[in-house]
Amino acid sequence: MRIVVIGLYNSGSTCVAGVLDRLGVDMGAPYWHENECFYEPYDLSCILRHFWPEPECHSQASERIRVEVLRNWILGRESFGTSPCGAKHPLFCLSLADLRKAWGEETVFVWSQREREASIAGLRRRNWFGEMTVPIQNKLWNAIHDFDFANANVFKLQYDAILQNPSQEIDRIISTLKLDVSTDSRRAAIEWVQSPSGGR
């Protein structure tokens, strides 16, 4: 199974990715920046930022190249025998069609949903993109909401619901994705949500 965690910057996607990691999904090595943990494999982040340079995020690679590179990336990850295998990055919002072609129509899109203004406010607190904060968030918001998920395998999660009732939402993740999870792994996922890093 291939899993893609999607959502805006500060949409709770890191929280969701960390939950999946603790539930046995190979989300890749966590990336640390300024003492914060992000489940965004470094090599994948470089690839996506080459495709969609921040903050303007104008495409710098053709669809053919994006699909080929993303296909090779997931095959490389799976060559280590890891399954299920997943990945997360906000710039995935701009490559949803690429991912379906590269990773296959059975790919599961796990959508971490949060009010746009809340995600914008969170990004402003970090001051990552300055005056481009609103434009970049709007670009991702429009891309993800314009994508036709009608024939896609999409699982929607409300970030606020995860924070308010992690036990219930984590059980829903386990059930929906049909994950074989130990009691310790489930507990670790709940503790991650309740930690400063998971629930920031």
Coordinates of C-alpha atoms in Angstrom, one line a residue:
M1 CA 0.0 0.0 0.0
R2 CA 1.2 3.5 -0.9
I3 CA 0.0 6.4 1.2
V4 CA 0.4 10.1 0.5
V5 CA -0.4 12.6 3.3
I6 CA -1.6 15.9 1.8
G7 CA -2.5 19.3 3.2
L8 CA -1.4 22.9 3.4
Y9 CA 1.5 24.1 5.5
N10 CA 0.4 24.0 9.1
S11 CA -2.6 21.9 8.3
G12 CA -1.7 19.1 10.7
S13 CA -0.1 16.9 8.1
T14 CA 3.0 16.4 10.2
C15 CA 0.9 15.2 13.1
V16 CA -0.9 12.8 10.8
A17 CA 2.4 11.6 9.3
G18 CA 3.9 11.0 12.7
V19 CA 0.8 9.0 13.7
L20 CA 1.1 6.8 10.6
D21 CA 4.8 6.3 11.3
R22 CA 4.0 5.0 14.8
L23 CA 1.3 2.8 13.4
G24 CA 3.8 1.0 11.2
V25 CA 3.7 2.9 7.9
D26 CA 7.2 3.7 6.6
M27 CA 7.1 7.5 6.4
G28 CA 10.8 7.9 5.9
A29 CA 13.4 9.4 8.2
P30 CA 12.1 12.5 10.0
Y31 CA 13.6 15.8 9.0
W32 CA 14.6 18.1 11.8
H33 CA 14.6 21.9 11.3
E34 CA 15.2 24.4 14.2
N35 CA 14.3 21.7 16.7
E36 CA 11.1 20.8 15.0
C37 CA 10.4 17.4 13.5
F38 CA 8.8 17.1 10.0
Y39 CA 8.1 13.8 8.4
E40 CA 9.4 14.9 5.0
P41 CA 12.2 12.7 3.7
Y42 CA 15.1 15.1 2.8
D43 CA 15.6 13.7 -0.8
L44 CA 11.9 14.0 -1.5
S45 CA 11.7 17.5 -0.2
C46 CA 14.6 18.5 -2.5
I47 CA 12.8 16.9 -5.5
L48 CA 9.5 18.7 -4.8
R49 CA 11.2 22.0 -4.2
H50 CA 12.9 21.6 -7.5
F51 CA 9.6 20.9 -9.2
W52 CA 7.8 23.7 -7.4
P53 CA 10.3 26.3 -6.0
E54 CA 8.9 28.1 -3.0
P55 CA 7.3 30.5 -2.5
E56 CA 6.0 31.2 -6.0
C57 CA 5.7 27.5 -6.8
H58 CA 5.7 27.9 -10.6
S59 CA 6.4 24.5 -12.2
Q60 CA 10.0 24.0 -13.2
A61 CA 9.6 20.5 -14.6
S62 CA 7.3 18.9 -17.2
E63 CA 4.6 16.5 -16.1
R64 CA 6.6 13.7 -17.8
I65 CA 9.6 14.4 -15.7
R66 CA 7.7 14.8 -12.5
V67 CA 5.9 11.5 -13.0
E68 CA 9.1 9.7 -13.8
V69 CA 11.0 11.0 -10.9
L70 CA 8.2 10.4 -8.4
R71 CA 7.8 6.8 -9.7
N72 CA 11.5 6.1 -9.4
W73 CA 11.5 7.6 -5.9
I74 CA 8.7 5.3 -4.5
L75 CA 10.2 2.3 -6.3
G76 CA 13.6 3.1 -4.6
R77 CA 11.9 3.3 -1.2
E78 CA 10.0 0.0 -1.7
S79 CA 13.2 -1.8 -2.8
F80 CA 14.1 -1.9 0.8
G81 CA 11.1 -4.1 1.4
T82 CA 9.1 -1.5 3.4
S83 CA 5.3 -1.8 3.3
P84 CA 3.1 0.0 3.6
C85 CA 5.1 3.0 2.4
G86 CA 4.1 6.6 2.7
A87 CA 5.3 10.2 2.3
K88 CA 4.2 13.7 3.3
H89 CA 4.9 17.2 2.0
P90 CA 2.7 20.3 1.5
L91 CA 4.0 20.6 -2.1
F92 CA 2.3 17.3 -2.9
C93 CA -0.9 19.4 -3.3
L94 CA 0.6 20.6 -6.6
S95 CA 1.4 17.1 -7.8
L96 CA -1.8 15.2 -7.1
A97 CA -2.3 14.2 -10.7
D98 CA 1.4 13.3 -11.0
L99 CA 1.2 11.0 -8.0
R100 CA -1.8 9.1 -9.4
K101 CA 0.2 8.4 -12.5
A102 CA 3.5 7.7 -10.8
W103 CA 2.3 5.7 -7.8
G104 CA -0.9 4.1 -9.3
E105 CA -4.6 4.6 -8.9
E106 CA -4.7 2.5 -5.7
T107 CA -2.6 5.1 -3.9
V108 CA -4.3 6.3 -0.7
F109 CA -4.5 10.1 -0.2
V110 CA -4.7 10.9 3.5
W111 CA -6.0 14.5 3.6
S112 CA -5.2 16.4 6.8
Q113 CA -7.9 19.1 6.7
R114 CA -7.8 22.4 8.6
E115 CA -9.5 25.8 8.1
R116 CA -7.4 27.8 5.6
E117 CA -7.2 30.8 7.9
A118 CA -5.9 28.7 10.8
S119 CA -3.2 27.2 8.5
I120 CA -2.3 30.7 7.3
A121 CA -2.0 31.9 10.9
G122 CA 0.2 29.0 11.8
L123 CA 2.5 29.7 8.9
R124 CA 2.7 33.4 9.9
R125 CA 3.7 32.5 13.4
R126 CA 6.7 30.7 11.8
N127 CA 7.3 33.6 9.4
W128 CA 8.6 31.2 6.7
F129 CA 7.4 33.0 3.6
G130 CA 6.8 36.6 4.8
E131 CA 4.5 38.5 2.4
M132 CA 4.1 35.3 0.3
T133 CA 2.4 33.4 3.2
V134 CA -1.1 34.0 2.0
P135 CA -0.4 33.5 -1.8
I136 CA 1.4 30.2 -1.2
Q137 CA -1.3 28.8 1.1
N138 CA -4.0 29.9 -1.4
K139 CA -2.2 28.2 -4.2
L140 CA -2.1 24.9 -2.3
W141 CA -5.7 25.3 -1.2
N142 CA -6.9 25.9 -4.7
A143 CA -4.9 23.0 -6.1
I144 CA -6.1 20.5 -3.6
H145 CA -9.8 21.7 -3.8
D146 CA -9.7 21.8 -7.6
F147 CA -8.4 18.2 -7.9
D148 CA -11.0 15.6 -8.9
F149 CA -11.0 13.1 -6.1
A150 CA -14.1 11.3 -7.5
N151 CA -12.2 8.2 -8.5
A152 CA -9.4 8.5 -6.0
N153 CA -8.9 6.6 -2.8
V154 CA -9.0 9.6 -0.4
F155 CA -9.3 9.5 3.4
K156 CA -10.1 12.8 5.1
L157 CA -9.1 13.7 8.6
Q158 CA -9.9 16.8 10.6
Y159 CA -6.9 18.1 12.4
D160 CA -8.9 19.6 15.2
A161 CA -10.7 16.3 15.7
I162 CA -7.4 14.5 16.0
L163 CA -6.2 16.9 18.7
Q164 CA -9.5 16.8 20.6
N165 CA -10.0 13.0 20.5
P166 CA -6.8 11.3 19.4
S167 CA -7.9 7.8 20.5
Q168 CA -11.0 7.8 18.4
E169 CA -9.4 9.3 15.3
I170 CA -6.4 7.0 15.5
D171 CA -8.7 4.0 15.8
R172 CA -10.5 5.3 12.6
I173 CA -7.1 5.5 10.8
I174 CA -6.3 2.0 11.8
S175 CA -9.7 0.7 10.7
T176 CA -9.8 2.6 7.4
L177 CA -6.3 1.7 6.3
K178 CA -6.6 -1.8 7.7
L179 CA -3.4 -1.6 9.6
D180 CA -2.2 -4.4 11.9
V181 CA -1.2 -2.4 15.0
S182 CA 0.0 -3.5 18.4
T183 CA -1.3 -1.9 21.6
D184 CA 2.1 -0.2 22.2
S185 CA 2.1 1.3 18.7
R186 CA -1.4 2.6 19.2
R187 CA -0.4 4.2 22.5
A188 CA 2.7 5.7 20.9
A189 CA 0.6 7.3 18.2
I190 CA -1.7 8.8 20.8
E191 CA 1.3 10.1 22.8
W192 CA 2.7 11.7 19.6
V193 CA -0.5 13.7 19.1
Q194 CA -0.4 14.8 22.7
S195 CA 3.2 15.9 22.5
P196 CA 4.4 19.4 21.7
S197 CA 5.8 18.2 18.3
G198 CA 2.7 16.3 17.2
G199 CA 0.1 18.8 18.4
R200 CA 1.8 22.1 17.6

